[in-house]
């Protein structure tokens, strides 16, 4: 998976690049408008992450150009300028998603995976590990070929964990993903705990291995390893 | 008291003594003039009578009832005049007379006195009428002056009142143009110019402050994003002990709270900038959706939450703001509640009411809508929720009323 990261803030660029590389993405980056335009012009990417406020130009311009030249490329706007106008304008221009800063890197990964799945497999691609099979588009989960009945929230939770498999997910990131960015984590710690407990119970009852691990004091991890 | 009433009062306060003194002065003046005239007439008559007296006539009978002439024995040095009262049988009362005594030297050299008297009844009446008309005239002029002044004032002050209304309607956050009336009065022109400048400056300051908030929040988001990224990376490290984990979790919490405060500040600034045009919204759907978001909290606290729609509500608001408004209000009602309490939402045609059980407030209700007002300073809430509600209401002509009585809190949102 080739991803172009257009972000002018060096530290943030470094964090995103490292995190995504560890997730198996191939990252190229651009730090200003001309470099972004040149790369977008010359190469084809599976996805592009673009900041709107760039030195020497606007990320919206990049979105416009990409949409025309590479319609198959997924575009996510990552911007601190989270005004509604920019969001609407960006999506109108053809961006696929909009992620306001500050965001959790696992959230970015989840959105990126969902976007690529939608763009390249029309969402039809199932995610599978041994006995577990998840069909994101249909919102279905099977264990050993048997359908598993999950609530919308449990499904959302499972998909988020799976998108960030083998990584530690902070409770903050999970709460923000499930309950929205205005949710107070302290209010939701207990709920998160009980939802997680129920999800694990449902999975193991059907004979799925207990892949959701609690990382002491920090959060949870979905492990693909035995 | 109005300025106009005050001026009228001062005018009257001046007019009353003026009329009294003026009338008294007029009376004295007229009386004096009339008396002098009268004395002159008496003198003329005495001159005529004196000729007859010298010729030996002693008795004078006049046909006019208001004149009496007599020759008295005895001599006086110089003529003199006197007011006196004589009984009138016909009228059966004492009537005033003016009497003049004049020395006369007869042909034989003996000296006698001629007395001429004229009734003062007529002149007294004349003076009275004169004084009365003077008073009436003075009173009329004064009254007319007051009325004229009131009318003039009302007319002259009209541009002032119009400017006043404009100032009262003024809101620094609003983009409505300022219309101060044109006036031919220099003072008002100067005032309007000063007011116009002041309002423009207020608006500029207000906008600058908003922009500052927006920029500050915006600028802070980049370092926050970096911090978030680093934290997300840090927790992937395989050798974190319990101690490190708890430190990192503290950082996560602080980061989160900062992010929420910033997001709220940004939203507040943007509401103030009127970036959200109102539209009609399905309030029942919004309440239902927001209750769903609070489902866990409601279940945990065993709160009985009911939403009832009597009639579709016609309040207009931007959908995003409607979400924020309802989310904040519902959240407050659930959070500041008692275990197994109730939250009741009733949606009516012209607004909605949220009633909830809950402990008494620790802050005054008026301060509730202030920014950063918190019942509990240690609470992780940003303290911006209700001020957001107020800002949304203010900018969209909604009225929010809050009251509490005996553990029941009621919040009403209506159109203005």
XYZ file of C-alpha atoms in Angstrom:
642
model
C 0.000 0.000 0.000
C 1.531 3.271 -1.117
C 0.538 6.330 0.794
C 1.521 9.963 0.182
C 1.670 12.036 3.339
C 1.421 15.800 2.803
C 2.124 17.533 6.106
C 4.303 20.557 6.822
C 4.903 19.949 10.529
C 8.100 17.838 10.691
C 7.440 16.155 14.037
C 3.921 15.171 13.129
C 5.120 13.971 9.740
C 7.699 11.811 11.465
C 5.177 10.291 13.900
C 2.639 9.488 11.211
C 5.276 8.100 8.878
C 6.793 5.819 11.530
C 3.439 4.614 12.780
C 2.112 3.844 9.318
C 5.330 2.164 8.267
C 5.020 -0.156 11.228
C 1.525 -0.944 9.994
C 3.020 -2.038 6.684
C 2.298 1.024 4.571
C 4.866 2.472 2.215
C 5.068 6.156 2.941
C 6.282 9.015 0.829
C 6.007 12.479 2.193
C 5.859 16.063 1.027
C 6.242 19.085 3.253
C 4.966 21.894 1.060
C 2.608 22.643 -1.768
C 4.993 22.422 -4.788
C 6.492 19.138 -3.580
C 3.012 17.736 -2.992
C 1.841 18.745 -6.469
C 4.917 17.274 -8.080
C 4.577 13.924 -6.324
C 0.862 13.751 -6.945
C 1.563 14.440 -10.590
C 4.324 11.920 -11.063
C 3.275 8.859 -9.072
C 0.165 6.923 -8.271
C -0.782 6.232 -4.652
C -3.358 4.067 -2.991
C -4.118 6.854 -0.588
C -3.089 10.436 0.100
C -3.181 12.151 3.494
C -3.276 15.876 2.978
C -3.095 18.829 5.339
C -5.015 21.881 4.153
C -2.757 24.653 5.418
C 0.510 24.135 3.569
C 3.428 26.450 2.880
C 3.101 28.047 -0.569
C -0.405 26.801 -1.283
C -3.581 25.073 -0.182
C -4.109 21.362 0.328
C -7.527 21.804 -1.254
C -5.760 22.522 -4.556
C -3.927 19.195 -4.222
C -7.236 17.424 -3.598
C -8.717 18.982 -6.732
C -5.777 17.918 -8.886
C -5.617 14.391 -7.470
C -9.293 13.817 -8.011
C -8.927 14.664 -11.690
C -5.705 12.785 -12.354
C -6.086 9.749 -10.105
C -9.736 9.021 -9.397
C -8.900 5.684 -7.741
C -6.693 7.257 -5.089
C -8.287 7.592 -1.674
C -7.937 11.045 -0.138
C -8.116 11.874 3.559
C -7.831 15.480 4.656
C -5.972 15.796 7.939
C -6.268 19.348 9.106
C -6.128 21.526 12.158
C -8.282 23.948 10.272
C -11.390 22.040 11.189
C -13.853 24.638 10.094
C -17.008 23.265 8.641
C -16.490 25.146 5.373
C -13.168 23.464 4.757
C -14.675 20.104 5.512
C -17.581 20.595 3.133
C -15.382 22.144 0.465
C -12.813 19.371 0.797
C -15.420 16.639 0.529
C -17.063 18.453 -2.390
C -13.750 18.567 -4.179
C -13.568 14.826 -3.873
C -11.784 14.031 -0.623
C -13.070 10.762 0.826
C -12.689 11.538 4.482
C -11.869 14.358 6.839
C -9.945 13.855 10.066
C -9.520 16.952 12.236
C -6.328 17.379 14.230
C -5.477 16.409 16.863
C -6.312 12.789 16.074
C -5.195 9.429 17.385
C -2.896 7.541 15.040
C -4.947 4.322 15.421
C -7.956 6.337 14.224
C -5.997 7.385 11.151
C -5.009 3.781 10.513
C -8.601 2.575 10.847
C -9.870 5.241 8.455
C -7.067 4.550 6.002
C -7.776 0.828 5.971
C -11.506 1.375 5.583
C -10.887 3.812 2.735
C -8.553 1.489 0.840
C -10.976 -1.375 1.345
C -13.800 0.725 -0.075
C -11.743 2.058 -2.974
C -10.093 -1.146 -4.089
C -12.416 -3.923 -3.114
C -15.669 -1.980 -3.083
C -15.828 -2.946 0.571
C -16.316 -6.581 -0.353
C -13.074 -7.764 1.125
C -13.474 -9.819 4.252
C -10.942 -9.724 7.081
C -9.982 -13.184 8.277
C -7.851 -14.810 10.933
C -8.229 -18.528 11.278
C -11.658 -18.974 12.857
C -12.677 -15.284 12.710
C -14.176 -13.672 9.617
C -15.376 -10.052 9.471
C -17.305 -8.550 6.568
C -17.139 -4.800 7.172
C -19.599 -3.704 4.487
C -22.305 -6.117 5.589
C -21.463 -5.571 9.249
C -21.296 -9.331 9.732
C -18.985 -11.441 11.867
C -18.573 -15.206 11.648
C -16.730 -17.539 13.975
C -16.011 -20.990 12.496
C -18.494 -20.109 9.755
C -21.247 -19.404 12.289
C -22.731 -15.868 12.364
C -22.073 -13.927 15.552
C -24.694 -11.542 16.823
C -23.055 -8.265 17.867
C -24.514 -4.894 18.752
C -23.559 -1.982 16.499
C -21.193 -0.705 19.153
C -19.534 -4.087 19.661
C -19.054 -4.432 15.925
C -17.557 -0.970 15.712
C -15.229 -1.807 18.575
C -14.112 -5.092 17.013
C -13.448 -3.489 13.639
C -11.388 -0.742 15.248
C -9.320 -3.297 17.155
C -8.809 -5.410 14.053
C -7.785 -2.420 11.930
C -5.036 -1.830 14.486
C -4.172 -5.460 15.094
C -1.157 -6.208 17.265
C -0.908 -2.585 18.404
C -1.710 -1.196 21.801
C -4.848 0.924 21.574
C -5.153 3.553 24.283
C -8.490 3.840 26.027
C -8.565 7.461 24.845
C -8.335 6.400 21.215
C -11.044 3.777 21.622
C -13.436 6.056 23.520
C -12.958 8.799 20.967
C -13.553 6.365 18.125
C -16.698 4.859 19.606
C -18.286 7.784 21.449
C -16.991 10.744 19.450
C -14.318 13.333 20.120
C -16.347 15.310 22.637
C -16.857 12.294 24.897
C -15.158 12.420 28.252
C -12.937 9.418 28.723
C -13.287 9.263 32.490
C -17.052 8.972 32.046
C -16.619 6.117 29.628
C -13.892 3.956 31.193
C -16.443 1.739 32.901
C -18.578 1.434 29.784
C -15.554 0.597 27.691
C -14.621 -2.082 30.169
C -18.061 -3.696 30.128
C -18.466 -3.459 26.343
C -15.066 -5.041 25.928
C -15.926 -7.767 28.410
C -19.173 -8.566 26.591
C -17.454 -8.595 23.214
C -14.824 -10.998 24.446
C -17.449 -13.207 26.008
C -19.480 -13.362 22.798
C -16.387 -14.212 20.773
C -15.053 -16.915 23.087
C -18.494 -18.465 23.584
C -18.546 -19.217 19.865
C -15.154 -20.831 20.131
C -13.026 -17.923 18.997
C -9.667 -17.643 20.621
C -9.500 -14.770 23.115
C -7.550 -12.382 20.965
C -8.429 -9.180 22.792
C -5.810 -8.542 25.414
C -5.887 -5.985 28.175
C -2.732 -3.893 28.290
C -2.383 -2.951 31.911
C -3.155 0.698 32.618
C -3.167 1.685 28.990
C -5.777 -0.043 26.875
C -6.342 -3.054 24.695
C -4.713 -5.031 21.907
C -6.108 -7.365 19.279
C -3.524 -10.069 18.832
C -3.210 -12.122 15.648
C -0.534 -14.272 17.176
C -1.345 -17.487 18.878
C -37.688 61.258 35.194
C -37.401 62.223 31.582
C -35.297 65.141 30.497
C -38.412 66.758 29.018
C -40.339 66.476 32.293
C -37.370 67.854 34.135
C -37.091 70.922 31.852
C -40.835 71.522 32.062
C -40.645 71.338 35.819
C -37.828 73.885 35.969
C -39.719 76.136 33.586
C -42.815 75.973 35.765
C -40.770 76.525 38.906
C -39.464 79.724 37.368
C -42.788 80.751 35.836
C -44.887 80.687 39.031
C -42.840 83.283 41.010
C -42.417 85.297 37.817
C -46.156 85.494 37.310
C -46.727 86.387 40.974
C -44.054 89.086 41.043
C -45.007 90.309 37.562
C -48.658 90.608 38.533
C -47.821 92.454 41.747
C -45.546 94.824 39.863
C -48.166 95.418 37.177
C -50.774 96.098 39.858
C -48.625 98.624 41.666
C -47.643 100.282 38.398
C -51.168 100.559 37.085
C -52.494 101.737 40.465
C -49.843 104.433 40.662
C -50.490 105.660 37.160
C -54.236 105.665 37.661
C -53.886 107.524 40.974
C -51.681 110.170 39.499
C -54.156 110.601 36.680
C -56.958 110.830 39.209
C -55.105 113.442 41.274
C -54.515 115.493 38.172
C -58.220 115.411 37.353
C -59.038 116.436 40.901
C -56.638 119.332 40.556
C -58.262 120.472 37.304
C -61.666 120.308 38.859
C -60.443 122.196 41.924
C -59.059 124.911 39.650
C -62.430 125.292 38.003
C -64.269 125.207 41.326
C -61.846 127.740 42.835
C -62.944 130.370 40.277
C -66.554 129.983 41.338
C -65.560 130.009 44.982
C -63.703 133.252 44.568
C -66.805 134.646 43.006
C -68.725 133.766 46.102
C -70.395 130.476 45.286
C -70.501 128.243 48.309
C -72.619 125.304 47.439
C -71.918 122.979 44.569
C -74.203 120.271 43.468
C -73.007 117.950 40.822
C -75.137 115.708 38.715
C -72.469 113.052 38.481
C -72.835 110.658 41.386
C -69.136 109.906 41.463
C -68.056 113.514 42.108
C -68.474 115.592 45.220
C -67.376 119.159 45.707
C -67.435 121.200 48.928
C -65.975 124.390 50.294
C -64.619 124.011 53.774
C -63.742 126.809 56.131
C -60.180 127.030 57.309
C -56.965 127.291 55.473
C -54.313 124.765 54.471
C -50.810 125.468 53.302
C -50.514 123.230 50.300
C -52.887 120.909 48.405
C -52.983 117.305 49.529
C -54.754 114.100 48.576
C -56.296 111.362 50.606
C -57.985 107.995 50.163
C -61.117 107.647 52.177
C -64.241 105.602 52.536
C -67.723 107.002 52.476
C -70.968 105.304 53.177
C -73.225 104.959 50.178
C -76.859 104.651 51.073
C -77.921 103.334 47.695
C -75.407 100.518 47.692
C -75.588 100.198 51.467
C -71.867 99.853 51.823
C -68.658 101.809 52.265
C -67.133 102.824 48.974
C -63.653 104.141 48.317
C -63.079 107.748 47.281
C -60.119 109.888 46.368
C -60.254 113.259 47.993
C -58.210 116.364 47.154
C -57.907 119.425 49.382
C -56.838 122.656 47.749
C -56.234 126.099 49.332
C -58.165 128.919 47.820
C -57.803 132.637 48.531
C -61.037 134.563 48.161
C -61.293 137.996 46.629
C -61.622 139.455 50.113
C -58.302 137.898 51.052
C -59.703 135.243 53.382
C -58.464 131.702 52.899
C -60.654 128.699 52.525
C -60.293 125.080 51.377
C -61.883 123.418 48.360
C -62.482 119.707 48.657
C -63.012 117.674 45.531
C -63.755 113.943 45.770
C -64.135 111.296 43.105
C -65.350 107.802 43.529
C -62.684 105.174 43.144
C -65.097 102.342 42.380
C -64.641 102.580 38.647
C -60.892 102.948 38.758
C -60.534 100.124 41.278
C -62.397 97.912 38.838
C -60.279 99.122 35.994
C -57.088 98.330 37.860
C -58.417 94.933 38.822
C -59.336 94.105 35.228
C -56.013 95.371 33.989
C -54.065 93.363 36.557
C -56.156 90.289 35.822
C -55.574 90.487 32.096
C -51.878 91.000 32.739
C -51.813 87.885 34.882
C -53.766 85.923 32.321
C -51.435 87.051 29.590
C -48.344 86.156 31.599
C -49.779 82.770 32.499
C -50.726 82.125 28.904
C -47.273 83.058 27.638
C -45.620 80.827 30.230
C -47.913 77.913 29.493
C -47.472 78.372 25.773
C -43.755 78.391 26.316
C -43.836 75.134 28.213
C -46.019 73.480 25.592
C -43.889 74.809 22.765
C -40.790 73.585 24.527
C -42.206 70.127 24.991
C -43.243 69.891 21.392
C -39.947 71.284 20.179
C -37.986 68.991 22.416
C -39.863 65.997 21.243
C -39.197 67.010 17.674
C -35.612 68.054 18.198
C -34.774 64.979 20.248
C -36.191 62.547 17.727
C -32.800 61.781 16.112
C -31.428 61.201 19.605
C -34.108 58.635 20.358
C -33.516 56.934 17.050
C -29.778 56.729 17.749
C -30.636 55.394 21.188
C -32.743 52.576 19.715
C -29.941 51.722 17.345
C -27.450 51.550 20.207
C -29.801 49.341 22.207
C -30.164 46.938 19.312
C -26.413 46.860 18.765
C -24.544 43.580 19.215
C -20.800 43.557 18.583
C -20.930 40.046 17.181
C -23.671 40.819 14.712
C -22.847 41.821 11.173
C -25.994 43.931 10.746
C -25.034 47.390 9.436
C -25.337 50.304 11.877
C -27.892 52.975 10.874
C -27.479 56.174 12.857
C -29.960 58.763 11.541
C -28.762 61.824 9.667
C -29.550 64.976 11.586
C -29.218 68.711 11.012
C -28.331 69.295 14.677
C -24.596 69.641 15.161
C -24.613 68.132 18.646
C -26.402 65.019 17.458
C -24.192 64.719 14.424
C -21.188 64.805 16.728
C -22.792 62.284 19.053
C -23.703 59.966 16.187
C -20.210 60.181 14.826
C -18.765 59.315 18.233
C -21.269 56.497 18.691
C -20.613 55.162 15.222
C -16.880 55.140 15.832
C -17.359 53.490 19.205
C -19.591 50.760 17.772
C -17.262 50.142 14.875
C -14.374 49.882 17.316
C -16.307 47.521 19.578
C -17.084 45.366 16.601
C -13.487 45.371 15.449
C -12.268 44.467 18.944
C -14.874 41.755 19.257
C -13.908 40.269 15.918
C -10.219 40.549 16.734
C -10.775 38.760 20.020
C -12.759 36.027 18.325
C -10.093 35.671 15.697
C -7.477 35.526 18.412
C -9.345 32.725 20.158
C -9.700 30.906 16.885
C -6.051 31.344 16.006
C -4.855 30.420 19.485
C -6.971 27.267 19.487
C -5.835 26.492 15.977
C -2.155 27.032 16.747
C -2.420 24.822 19.814
C -3.890 21.986 17.815
C -0.692 21.247 15.931
C 1.451 20.682 19.043
C -1.439 18.700 20.495
C -1.526 16.540 17.390
C 2.227 15.979 17.691
C 1.857 15.099 21.358
C -0.944 12.694 20.515
C 1.131 11.043 17.820
C 4.109 10.619 20.125
C 1.922 9.143 22.849
C 0.331 6.689 20.403
C 3.859 5.634 19.383
C 5.142 5.514 22.926
C 2.583 2.970 24.122
C 3.678 0.551 21.409
C 6.981 0.178 23.254
C 7.176 -3.426 24.524
C 8.856 -2.800 27.865
C 6.527 -0.438 29.649
C 6.106 -1.158 33.333
C 3.083 -0.395 35.467
C 4.581 2.867 36.613
C 5.286 4.103 33.116
C 1.833 3.002 32.042
C 0.164 5.077 34.727
C 2.283 8.136 33.845
C 1.410 7.758 30.182
C -2.260 7.319 30.987
C -2.124 10.600 32.901
C -0.673 12.255 29.821
C -3.426 10.785 27.681
C -6.066 12.186 29.982
C -4.510 15.639 30.083
C -4.139 15.648 26.301
C -7.739 14.665 25.894
C -9.032 17.368 28.182
C -6.938 19.986 26.417
C -8.232 18.823 23.056
C -11.826 19.014 24.215
C -11.413 22.501 25.650
C -9.798 23.665 22.438
C -12.476 22.118 20.276
C -15.149 23.811 22.371
C -13.358 27.166 22.240
C -13.114 26.903 18.496
C -16.755 26.017 18.177
C -17.715 28.925 20.449
C -15.682 31.317 18.351
C -17.274 30.025 15.203
C -20.795 30.253 16.562
C -20.016 33.884 17.392
C -18.893 34.432 13.823
C -22.312 33.270 12.679
C -20.981 30.592 10.397
C -24.021 28.435 10.958
C -27.191 29.576 9.174
C -30.416 28.312 10.797
C -32.564 25.633 9.161
C -35.592 23.652 10.241
C -34.643 20.511 12.137
C -36.354 17.395 13.448
C -35.929 17.953 17.175
C -37.412 14.606 18.151
C -34.846 12.810 15.989
C -32.026 14.857 17.476
C -33.127 14.196 21.055
C -33.534 10.495 20.300
C -30.107 10.329 18.694
C -28.420 12.185 21.531
C -30.124 10.000 24.118
C -28.709 7.004 22.298
C -25.223 8.507 22.620
C -25.787 8.771 26.370
C -27.361 5.317 26.657
C -24.513 3.860 28.703
C -24.435 6.739 31.139
C -28.233 6.650 31.492
C -28.202 2.899 32.117
C -25.326 3.117 34.593
C -27.044 5.713 36.726
C -30.415 3.951 36.300
C -31.957 7.186 35.087
C -35.423 7.127 33.625
C -35.215 9.253 30.489
C -38.368 9.993 28.497
C -38.788 12.094 25.367
C -42.277 13.192 24.421
C -43.325 15.214 21.405
C -46.673 16.965 21.750
C -46.208 18.835 18.498
C -43.303 19.164 16.075
C -41.146 22.054 17.217
C -40.711 24.919 14.778
C -37.462 26.333 16.215
C -34.893 26.817 13.489
C -31.226 26.070 14.051
C -28.253 24.808 12.082
C -28.279 20.975 12.403
C -24.760 20.858 13.831
C -25.637 23.464 16.457
C -28.879 21.651 17.237
C -26.794 18.528 17.913
C -24.383 20.427 20.150
C -27.227 22.188 21.973
C -29.201 19.018 22.662
C -26.089 16.988 23.496
C -25.003 19.543 26.075
C -28.443 19.926 27.634
C -29.168 16.201 27.825
C -25.707 15.438 29.091
C -26.096 18.033 31.823
C -29.484 16.681 32.795
C -28.114 13.138 33.045
C -24.824 14.015 34.683
C -26.126 16.405 37.340
C -28.763 13.962 38.411
C -29.336 11.610 41.299
C -29.101 7.813 41.005
C -32.382 6.421 39.638
C -33.535 9.970 38.895
C -35.571 11.154 35.936
C -35.019 13.239 32.821
C -38.129 14.352 30.950
C -38.033 16.082 27.598
C -41.227 17.614 26.252
C -41.171 19.010 22.725
C -43.891 21.528 21.853
C -44.679 23.705 18.852
C -42.718 26.723 20.067
C -39.883 25.108 22.014
C -38.898 22.328 24.355
C -38.544 21.757 28.085
C -36.052 19.535 29.858
C -36.900 18.639 33.441
C -34.597 16.598 35.627
C -34.120 15.601 39.218
C -30.793 16.561 40.730
C -28.933 17.936 43.729
C -29.152 21.663 44.428
C -26.764 23.896 42.540
C -23.549 25.075 44.103
C -23.351 28.076 41.755
C -25.924 30.795 41.232
C -28.197 30.016 38.253
C -27.182 33.253 36.539
C -23.520 32.196 36.578
C -24.338 28.807 35.090
C -24.034 30.072 31.550
C -20.681 31.754 32.125
C -17.653 30.308 30.448
C -15.608 27.957 32.608
C -18.256 27.945 35.347
C -18.065 24.603 37.100
C -19.877 23.302 40.121
C -16.859 21.215 41.025
C -13.484 22.770 40.158
C -11.857 19.331 40.076
C -14.302 17.954 37.517
C -12.768 17.060 34.175
C -15.497 18.919 32.286
C -14.387 21.916 30.281
C -17.006 24.196 31.815
C -17.875 25.374 28.343
C -21.003 23.291 27.758
C -23.653 25.665 29.018
C -21.887 28.747 27.730
C -22.029 27.030 24.364
C -25.772 26.611 24.869
C -26.071 30.305 25.671
C -23.958 31.364 22.723
C -26.008 29.220 20.361
C -29.228 30.612 21.821
C -28.042 34.232 21.660
C -26.902 33.991 18.093
C -30.068 32.306 16.898
C -32.700 34.340 18.751
C -33.578 31.563 21.153
C -34.431 32.166 24.765
C -33.102 29.823 27.457
C -34.671 29.957 30.904
C -33.514 27.901 33.843
C -34.992 27.379 37.266
C -34.708 24.949 40.140
C -37.070 24.153 42.961
C -36.986 21.337 45.496
C -34.524 19.174 43.612
C -36.261 19.639 40.250
C -34.334 21.495 37.548
C -36.230 22.904 34.588
C -34.703 24.292 31.456
C -36.879 25.844 28.775
C -35.778 26.751 25.254
C -38.131 28.941 23.226
C -38.052 31.228 20.227
C -37.774 34.921 21.007
